[in-house]
CSV table of C-alpha atoms in Angstrom, one decimal:
chain,number,residue,atom,x,y,z
A,14,MET,CA,0.9,99.5,-66.7
A,15,GLU,CA,1.6,95.7,-65.2
A,16,TYR,CA,1.3,92.6,-67.6
A,17,ARG,CA,1.2,89.3,-65.8
A,18,ARG,CA,1.1,85.6,-67.1
A,19,LEU,CA,-2.5,84.3,-67.8
A,20,GLY,CA,-2.9,81.3,-65.4
A,21,ARG,CA,-0.7,78.6,-66.7
A,22,THR,CA,-0.8,79.8,-70.4
A,23,GLY,CA,1.9,81.7,-71.9
A,24,VAL,CA,-0.1,84.5,-72.5
A,25,ARG,CA,0.0,87.9,-70.4
A,26,VAL,CA,-2.1,90.4,-69.8
A,27,SER,CA,-2.8,93.8,-68.2
A,28,SER,CA,-3.5,93.8,-64.5
A,29,LEU,CA,-6.8,95.9,-65.4
A,30,CYS,CA,-9.0,94.6,-67.7
A,31,LEU,CA,-11.4,96.4,-69.9
A,32,GLY,CA,-15.1,95.5,-69.1
A,33,ALA,CA,-17.7,96.2,-71.6
A,34,MET,CA,-20.8,95.5,-70.0
A,35,GLY,CA,-21.6,99.1,-69.8
A,36,PHE,CA,-21.2,99.4,-74.1
A,37,GLY,CA,-24.7,99.4,-75.6
A,38,GLY,CA,-28.3,99.4,-74.5
A,39,TRP,CA,-27.8,99.2,-70.9
A,40,ALA,CA,-25.8,101.6,-70.3
A,41,ASN,CA,-23.6,103.6,-72.9
A,42,ASP,CA,-25.4,103.5,-76.1
A,43,ASP,CA,-23.6,105.8,-78.0
A,44,ARG,CA,-21.5,103.4,-79.7
A,45,ALA,CA,-18.9,106.1,-81.2
A,46,ASP,CA,-18.3,106.8,-77.3
A,47,ALA,CA,-17.9,103.4,-76.4
A,48,GLU,CA,-15.6,102.6,-79.2
A,49,SER,CA,-13.4,106.1,-78.5
A,50,ILE,CA,-13.3,104.4,-74.3
A,51,ILE,CA,-12.1,101.2,-75.9
A,52,HIS,CA,-9.4,103.0,-77.9
A,53,ARG,CA,-8.4,105.1,-75.1
A,54,ALA,CA,-7.7,102.1,-73.1
A,55,ILE,CA,-5.6,100.4,-75.1
A,56,ASP,CA,-3.7,103.5,-75.7
A,57,ALA,CA,-3.0,103.5,-72.3
A,58,GLY,CA,-1.8,99.7,-72.2
A,59,VAL,CA,-4.9,97.9,-71.2
A,60,ASN,CA,-4.5,94.5,-73.7
A,61,PHE,CA,-7.7,92.4,-72.1
A,62,ILE,CA,-11.1,93.3,-72.4
A,63,ASP,CA,-13.7,91.0,-71.6
A,64,THR,CA,-17.1,90.8,-72.6
A,65,ALA,CA,-20.3,88.9,-73.1
A,66,ASP,CA,-22.9,87.7,-75.4
A,67,ALA,CA,-25.9,88.3,-72.8
A,68,TYR,CA,-24.3,92.2,-72.3
A,69,SER,CA,-27.0,94.5,-74.0
A,70,PHE,CA,-27.9,91.1,-75.9
A,71,GLY,CA,-24.7,91.1,-78.3
A,72,GLU,CA,-24.5,94.9,-78.6
A,73,SER,CA,-21.5,95.0,-76.4
A,74,GLU,CA,-19.6,92.5,-78.6
A,75,GLU,CA,-20.4,94.2,-81.7
A,76,ILE,CA,-18.7,97.4,-80.1
A,77,VAL,CA,-16.1,95.6,-79.0
A,78,GLY,CA,-15.8,94.1,-82.5
A,79,ARG,CA,-16.1,97.2,-84.5
A,80,ALA,CA,-13.4,99.2,-82.1
A,81,LEU,CA,-11.2,96.3,-82.8
A,82,GLY,CA,-10.9,96.3,-86.1
A,83,GLY,CA,-8.2,98.6,-88.3
A,84,GLY,CA,-5.5,96.2,-86.9
A,85,LEU,CA,-6.0,96.3,-83.3
A,86,ARG,CA,-7.4,92.6,-82.6
A,87,ASP,CA,-4.0,90.8,-83.0
A,88,ASP,CA,-2.9,93.3,-80.1
A,89,VAL,CA,-5.8,92.3,-77.6
A,90,VAL,CA,-6.5,89.3,-75.5
A,91,LEU,CA,-10.5,89.4,-76.5
A,92,ALA,CA,-12.3,87.5,-73.6
A,93,THR,CA,-16.3,86.9,-73.8
A,94,LYS,CA,-18.3,84.4,-71.9
A,95,GLY,CA,-21.7,82.5,-73.3
A,96,TYR,CA,-24.5,81.0,-71.1
A,97,PHE,CA,-27.3,83.0,-70.8
A,98,PRO,CA,-30.4,83.3,-73.3
A,99,THR,CA,-29.5,85.7,-76.1
A,100,GLU,CA,-32.5,84.5,-78.0
A,101,GLY,CA,-36.3,83.0,-77.4
A,102,GLY,CA,-36.7,79.7,-77.6
A,103,LEU,CA,-36.5,76.1,-75.8
A,104,ASN,CA,-32.7,75.0,-75.7
A,105,HIS,CA,-31.2,78.7,-76.3
A,106,GLY,CA,-29.4,79.1,-73.1
A,107,GLY,CA,-26.9,76.9,-70.6
A,108,LEU,CA,-23.9,74.9,-71.2
A,109,SER,CA,-25.0,72.2,-73.4
A,110,ARG,CA,-23.1,70.7,-76.4
A,111,ARG,CA,-25.8,72.2,-78.6
A,112,TRP,CA,-26.0,75.6,-77.3
A,113,LEU,CA,-22.3,76.5,-76.4
A,114,THR,CA,-21.7,75.2,-80.5
A,115,ARG,CA,-24.2,78.1,-81.5
A,116,ALA,CA,-23.0,80.3,-79.0
A,117,VAL,CA,-19.4,80.3,-80.2
A,118,GLU,CA,-20.2,81.0,-83.6
A,119,ASN,CA,-22.8,84.0,-82.8
A,120,SER,CA,-20.3,85.7,-80.5
A,121,LEU,CA,-17.5,85.3,-83.4
A,122,ARG,CA,-20.0,86.8,-85.9
A,123,ARG,CA,-20.8,89.7,-83.7
A,124,LEU,CA,-17.3,90.6,-82.8
A,125,ASP,CA,-15.9,90.0,-86.5
A,126,THR,CA,-12.9,87.9,-85.7
A,127,ASP,CA,-12.2,84.2,-86.5
A,128,HIS,CA,-11.3,83.1,-82.9
A,129,ILE,CA,-11.9,84.1,-79.4
A,130,ASP,CA,-8.9,84.2,-77.1
A,131,LEU,CA,-10.6,83.2,-73.8
A,132,TYR,CA,-14.0,81.9,-73.6
A,133,GLN,CA,-15.9,81.9,-70.5
A,134,VAL,CA,-18.9,79.7,-69.3
A,135,HIS,CA,-20.8,82.6,-67.7
A,136,ARG,CA,-22.5,80.7,-64.7
A,137,LEU,CA,-22.4,77.2,-63.5
A,138,ASP,CA,-25.0,75.1,-65.2
A,139,PRO,CA,-26.3,72.1,-62.8
A,140,THR,CA,-28.6,70.7,-65.6
A,141,VAL,CA,-25.7,69.4,-67.7
A,142,ASP,CA,-22.7,67.4,-66.7
A,143,LEU,CA,-19.0,68.9,-66.8
A,144,GLU,CA,-17.9,66.5,-69.3
A,145,GLU,CA,-20.5,67.3,-71.7
A,146,THR,CA,-19.3,70.9,-71.2
A,147,LEU,CA,-15.9,70.7,-71.2
A,148,ALA,CA,-16.0,68.0,-74.2
A,149,VAL,CA,-17.7,70.8,-76.3
A,150,LEU,CA,-15.2,73.4,-75.4
A,151,THR,CA,-12.4,70.9,-76.0
A,152,ASP,CA,-13.8,70.5,-79.4
A,153,LEU,CA,-13.9,74.3,-80.4
A,154,GLN,CA,-10.4,74.6,-79.0
A,155,ARG,CA,-9.2,72.1,-81.4
A,156,ALA,CA,-11.4,73.7,-84.3
A,157,GLY,CA,-9.2,76.9,-83.6
A,158,LYS,CA,-12.6,78.9,-82.8
A,159,ILE,CA,-11.4,79.4,-79.1
A,160,ARG,CA,-7.6,79.6,-77.7
A,161,TYR,CA,-8.5,78.9,-74.0
A,162,PHE,CA,-11.6,78.5,-72.1
A,163,GLY,CA,-12.6,79.6,-68.3
A,164,SER,CA,-14.9,79.4,-65.9
A,165,SER,CA,-17.4,82.5,-64.0
A,166,SER,CA,-18.5,82.5,-60.4
A,167,PHE,CA,-17.9,79.0,-59.7
A,168,PRO,CA,-17.6,77.8,-56.5
A,169,ALA,CA,-14.6,76.3,-55.0
A,170,HIS,CA,-16.0,72.5,-55.2
A,171,LYS,CA,-16.9,72.7,-58.9
A,172,ILE,CA,-13.7,74.4,-59.7
A,173,VAL,CA,-11.9,71.1,-58.8
A,174,GLU,CA,-14.3,68.7,-59.9
A,175,ALA,CA,-13.8,70.3,-63.4
A,176,GLN,CA,-10.0,70.2,-63.0
A,177,TRP,CA,-10.6,66.3,-62.2
A,178,VAL,CA,-13.0,65.4,-64.9
A,179,ALA,CA,-10.8,67.4,-67.4
A,180,GLU,CA,-7.9,65.2,-66.3
A,181,ARG,CA,-9.6,61.7,-66.3
A,182,ARG,CA,-11.4,62.2,-69.4
A,183,GLY,CA,-8.3,63.3,-71.6
A,184,LEU,CA,-10.2,67.1,-72.1
A,185,ALA,CA,-8.6,70.4,-72.2
A,186,ARG,CA,-9.2,72.3,-68.7
A,187,TYR,CA,-10.2,75.5,-67.6
A,188,VAL,CA,-7.5,78.0,-67.3
A,189,THR,CA,-9.0,80.7,-65.9
A,190,GLU,CA,-12.0,81.7,-63.0
A,191,GLN,CA,-14.2,84.8,-63.2
A,192,PRO,CA,-15.6,85.4,-59.7
A,193,ARG,CA,-16.9,88.5,-58.1
A,194,TYR,CA,-13.8,90.3,-55.4
A,195,SER,CA,-13.6,93.4,-53.5
A,196,ILE,CA,-13.0,95.0,-50.5
A,197,LEU,CA,-16.4,94.8,-49.5
A,198,ALA,CA,-16.9,91.1,-51.0
A,199,ARG,CA,-13.7,88.8,-50.0
A,200,GLY,CA,-15.6,85.9,-49.6
A,201,ILE,CA,-13.5,83.8,-52.2
A,202,GLU,CA,-10.3,84.5,-50.0
A,203,ALA,CA,-11.7,81.4,-48.3
A,204,ASP,CA,-11.9,79.0,-50.6
A,205,VAL,CA,-11.8,80.2,-54.6
A,206,LEU,CA,-8.5,82.2,-54.6
A,207,PRO,CA,-6.6,79.1,-52.7
A,208,VAL,CA,-8.0,76.8,-55.2
A,209,ALA,CA,-7.2,78.6,-58.3
A,210,GLN,CA,-3.6,79.1,-57.0
A,211,GLN,CA,-3.8,75.7,-56.5
A,212,PHE,CA,-4.5,74.7,-60.0
A,213,ASP,CA,-2.5,78.1,-61.5
A,214,LEU,CA,-5.8,79.1,-62.9
A,215,GLY,CA,-5.8,83.0,-64.0
A,216,VAL,CA,-8.2,85.0,-61.9
A,217,LEU,CA,-10.0,87.8,-63.3
A,218,THR,CA,-12.4,89.5,-61.1
A,219,TRP,CA,-15.3,91.3,-61.3
A,220,SER,CA,-17.1,94.5,-59.6
A,221,PRO,CA,-13.8,95.5,-57.9
A,222,LEU,CA,-15.5,98.5,-57.1
A,223,ALA,CA,-18.3,96.7,-55.4
A,224,ASN,CA,-21.5,98.2,-58.1
A,225,GLY,CA,-20.4,101.5,-57.4
A,226,TRP,CA,-19.9,101.3,-53.6
A,227,LEU,CA,-16.2,101.9,-53.7
A,228,THR,CA,-16.0,104.7,-56.2
A,229,GLY,CA,-16.8,107.6,-53.4
A,230,ALA,CA,-20.2,108.2,-55.0
A,231,PHE,CA,-22.1,106.5,-52.0
A,232,ARG,CA,-21.5,108.4,-48.8
A,233,ARG,CA,-23.6,109.2,-45.8
A,234,GLY,CA,-25.6,112.4,-45.8
A,235,VAL,CA,-25.1,112.4,-49.8
A,236,GLU,CA,-28.2,111.7,-51.7
A,237,PHE,CA,-27.3,108.3,-54.1
A,238,PRO,CA,-27.0,108.8,-57.4
A,239,GLN,CA,-29.4,107.0,-59.8
A,240,THR,CA,-27.3,104.2,-61.4
A,241,ASN,CA,-28.2,101.2,-63.9
A,242,ARG,CA,-26.8,99.2,-60.9
A,243,ALA,CA,-29.1,100.7,-58.4
A,244,GLY,CA,-32.4,100.1,-60.6
A,245,ARG,CA,-31.2,96.5,-61.3
A,246,LEU,CA,-30.1,95.1,-57.9
A,247,PRO,CA,-32.5,97.3,-55.6
A,248,GLU,CA,-31.5,95.2,-52.8
A,249,ALA,CA,-27.4,96.4,-52.8
A,250,PHE,CA,-28.5,99.8,-52.1
A,251,ASP,CA,-31.7,99.4,-49.7
A,252,MET,CA,-30.6,101.6,-46.9
A,253,SER,CA,-33.5,100.0,-44.6
A,254,ARG,CA,-31.0,96.9,-44.6
A,255,ALA,CA,-28.6,96.6,-41.5
A,256,GLU,CA,-26.2,95.1,-44.2
A,257,ASN,CA,-26.1,98.2,-46.2
A,258,GLN,CA,-25.9,100.8,-43.1
A,259,LEU,CA,-22.9,98.5,-42.4
A,260,LYS,CA,-21.4,98.5,-45.9
A,261,LEU,CA,-21.9,102.6,-45.7
A,262,ASP,CA,-19.9,103.0,-42.4
A,263,ARG,CA,-16.9,100.5,-44.1
A,264,VAL,CA,-16.9,103.0,-46.7
A,265,GLU,CA,-16.5,106.2,-44.6
A,266,ALA,CA,-13.8,104.2,-42.9
A,267,LEU,CA,-12.2,103.2,-46.4
A,268,VAL,CA,-12.8,106.8,-47.5
A,269,GLU,CA,-10.3,107.9,-44.5
A,270,LEU,CA,-7.8,105.7,-44.9
A,271,ALA,CA,-7.7,106.3,-48.8
A,272,ASP,CA,-7.5,110.2,-48.1
A,273,GLN,CA,-4.7,109.2,-45.4
A,274,ALA,CA,-2.4,107.3,-47.9
A,275,GLY,CA,-2.7,110.2,-50.8
A,276,LEU,CA,-5.1,108.3,-52.7
A,277,THR,CA,-8.8,108.3,-54.1
A,278,LEU,CA,-10.9,105.6,-53.1
A,279,ILE,CA,-11.0,103.9,-56.4
A,280,GLN,CA,-7.3,103.7,-56.4
A,281,LEU,CA,-7.4,101.9,-53.0
A,282,ALA,CA,-10.0,99.8,-54.2
A,283,LEU,CA,-8.5,98.3,-57.4
A,284,ALA,CA,-4.9,98.8,-55.8
A,285,PHE,CA,-6.6,96.2,-53.1
A,286,VAL,CA,-7.8,93.9,-55.5
A,287,VAL,CA,-5.0,93.5,-58.1
A,288,GLY,CA,-2.5,93.3,-54.8
A,289,HIS,CA,-3.7,89.8,-53.9
A,290,LEU,CA,-1.4,87.2,-55.0
A,291,GLY,CA,-4.0,85.0,-56.5
A,292,VAL,CA,-5.6,87.4,-59.0
A,293,THR,CA,-4.5,88.0,-62.5
A,294,SER,CA,-6.6,91.2,-63.6
A,295,ALA,CA,-9.2,93.2,-62.2
A,296,ILE,CA,-12.2,94.2,-64.5
A,297,ILE,CA,-13.2,97.8,-64.8
A,298,GLY,CA,-15.9,98.5,-66.5
A,299,PRO,CA,-16.3,102.3,-67.1
A,300,ARG,CA,-19.2,103.6,-69.0
A,301,THR,CA,-17.5,107.3,-69.5
A,302,HIS,CA,-14.2,108.7,-70.3
A,303,ASP,CA,-14.1,110.0,-66.6
A,304,HIS,CA,-14.8,107.0,-65.3
A,305,LEU,CA,-11.8,105.2,-67.4
A,306,ASP,CA,-9.3,107.6,-66.5
A,307,SER,CA,-10.2,107.4,-62.8
A,308,GLN,CA,-9.4,103.9,-63.0
A,309,LEU,CA,-6.5,103.8,-65.1
A,310,ALA,CA,-5.2,106.1,-62.1
A,311,ALA,CA,-4.9,102.7,-60.1
A,312,ALA,CA,-2.5,101.1,-62.5
A,313,GLY,CA,0.9,101.0,-60.5
A,314,VAL,CA,-0.6,102.0,-57.2
A,315,ILE,CA,0.9,99.3,-54.5
A,316,LEU,CA,-0.7,99.1,-51.0
A,317,SER,CA,1.7,98.9,-48.1
A,318,ASP,CA,1.1,96.3,-45.7
A,319,ASP,CA,-0.1,99.5,-42.9
A,320,VAL,CA,-2.5,100.0,-45.1
A,321,LEU,CA,-3.5,96.6,-46.3
A,322,ASP,CA,-3.7,95.9,-42.5
A,323,ARG,CA,-6.0,98.8,-41.4
A,324,ILE,CA,-8.3,97.5,-44.8
A,325,ASP,CA,-8.1,93.9,-43.1
A,326,ALA,CA,-9.4,95.8,-39.6
A,327,ILE,CA,-12.3,97.4,-41.8
A,328,VAL,CA,-13.6,94.4,-43.4
A,329,PRO,CA,-11.9,91.1,-42.2
A,330,PRO,CA,-10.5,88.9,-45.1
A,331,GLY,CA,-13.2,86.4,-46.2
A,332,THR,CA,-16.1,88.7,-45.4
A,333,VAL,CA,-18.9,89.0,-47.7
A,334,GLY,CA,-22.3,90.6,-47.5
A,335,PRO,CA,-25.8,88.8,-47.8
A,336,VAL,CA,-26.3,90.5,-51.2
A,337,ASP,CA,-22.6,91.0,-52.5
A,338,GLY,CA,-21.0,87.1,-52.9
A,339,GLY,CA,-21.8,86.4,-56.7
A,340,PHE,CA,-22.5,83.0,-56.4
A,341,ALA,CA,-25.5,81.5,-54.2
A,342,PRO,CA,-25.6,77.6,-54.4
A,343,GLU,CA,-29.0,76.0,-55.0
A,344,GLN,CA,-28.9,74.6,-51.8
A,345,LEU,CA,-29.4,78.1,-50.2
A,346,VAL,CA,-31.4,79.6,-52.4
A,347,SER,CA,-34.1,76.7,-52.3
A,348,PRO,CA,-35.4,75.2,-49.3
A,349,VAL,CA,-36.4,71.7,-50.9
A,350,LEU,CA,-32.8,70.6,-51.2
A,351,ARG,CA,-32.0,71.4,-47.9
A,352,ARG,CA,-34.8,69.4,-46.5
A,353,ARG,CA,-35.4,66.1,-46.3
A,354,PRO,CA,-38.8,64.7,-48.2
A,355,PRO,CA,-41.2,62.9,-45.8
A,356,ALA,CA,-40.8,58.8,-45.7
A,357,GLY,CA,-42.2,57.4,-49.1
A,358,GLU,CA,-41.4,60.6,-51.2
A,359,ALA,CA,-38.7,60.9,-54.0
A,360,ASN,CA,-35.5,62.9,-53.0
A,361,PRO,CA,-36.2,65.8,-55.6
A,362,VAL,CA,-32.5,66.2,-56.3
A,363,THR,CA,-30.8,63.8,-59.0
A,364,TRP,CA,-26.9,64.1,-58.6
A,365,THR,CA,-24.7,63.2,-61.0
A,366,TYR,CA,-21.1,61.2,-60.5
A,367,ASN,CA,-18.8,61.6,-63.1
A,368,ARG,CA,-16.5,58.4,-62.4
């Protein structure tokens, strides 16, 4: 297992990070089995675990916390996230001081620990000023409840703005970004990764196997398996869509390339992600021991320039499909934010300027 510096911090983490989204009611609800997967990953050299309060509504954090009991906690860099509501009620969610303070306390309790090594805001909250979020995270850091903090699925311009606001206001800065990245979703190569490199941010990428498309389970002429992801993201597997037909063509070409390189498709996919100069760790999300073993087999695999050139020919750099972006700016989702209102009507957008 290779270990890399986490951004500008002095912390070193494994190039494969164990993602815990699949532990709990959303996927593997056998707690003992989930804990044994965590222990197996640690035994294999993984020292970085990523979860979130939203995963199975807190159950994932509880499983991780229990698995790290008995002396393992100090050997693991523990990351979690907050933003999504985990309980009912107005103001129970987002990136306000009120909610993040409560969310961190809840995560500490579920994880059964007195500190979180890396606390990440799970999504951008356009309704909250960046200064408010950075200020509460700075206070939580100074209180010793979190060691570092980062962002997840931020667009490049917000990553830059957050760094700028922190500097001007004398606040602590985000030290990591967690974007979506795989051979089939290369959009961050155009802006997020260069910006992360410029500010020396650690980058831990999610969905390196492209929602399962790069596991080898989705092939032409084979009945697609029924997976949790397919149930939650039907548009990503709807073969009536032209972009998914193109994705399938690319998968077939990548399978052939992996075979010629003497690798599994999983090894090819994970080695591609961690082989990018700007990536610190790829988050793997096994739900079974077999899943874990197939993904751990990618540790130490280095792709030759010839293989990387052929990947670029199959999926050009910066390419991202319509359902694979991981982040959709509000201006792309809501037409009202792209269209000038009729004369005399108020603009529906209120822009917040951080001086």
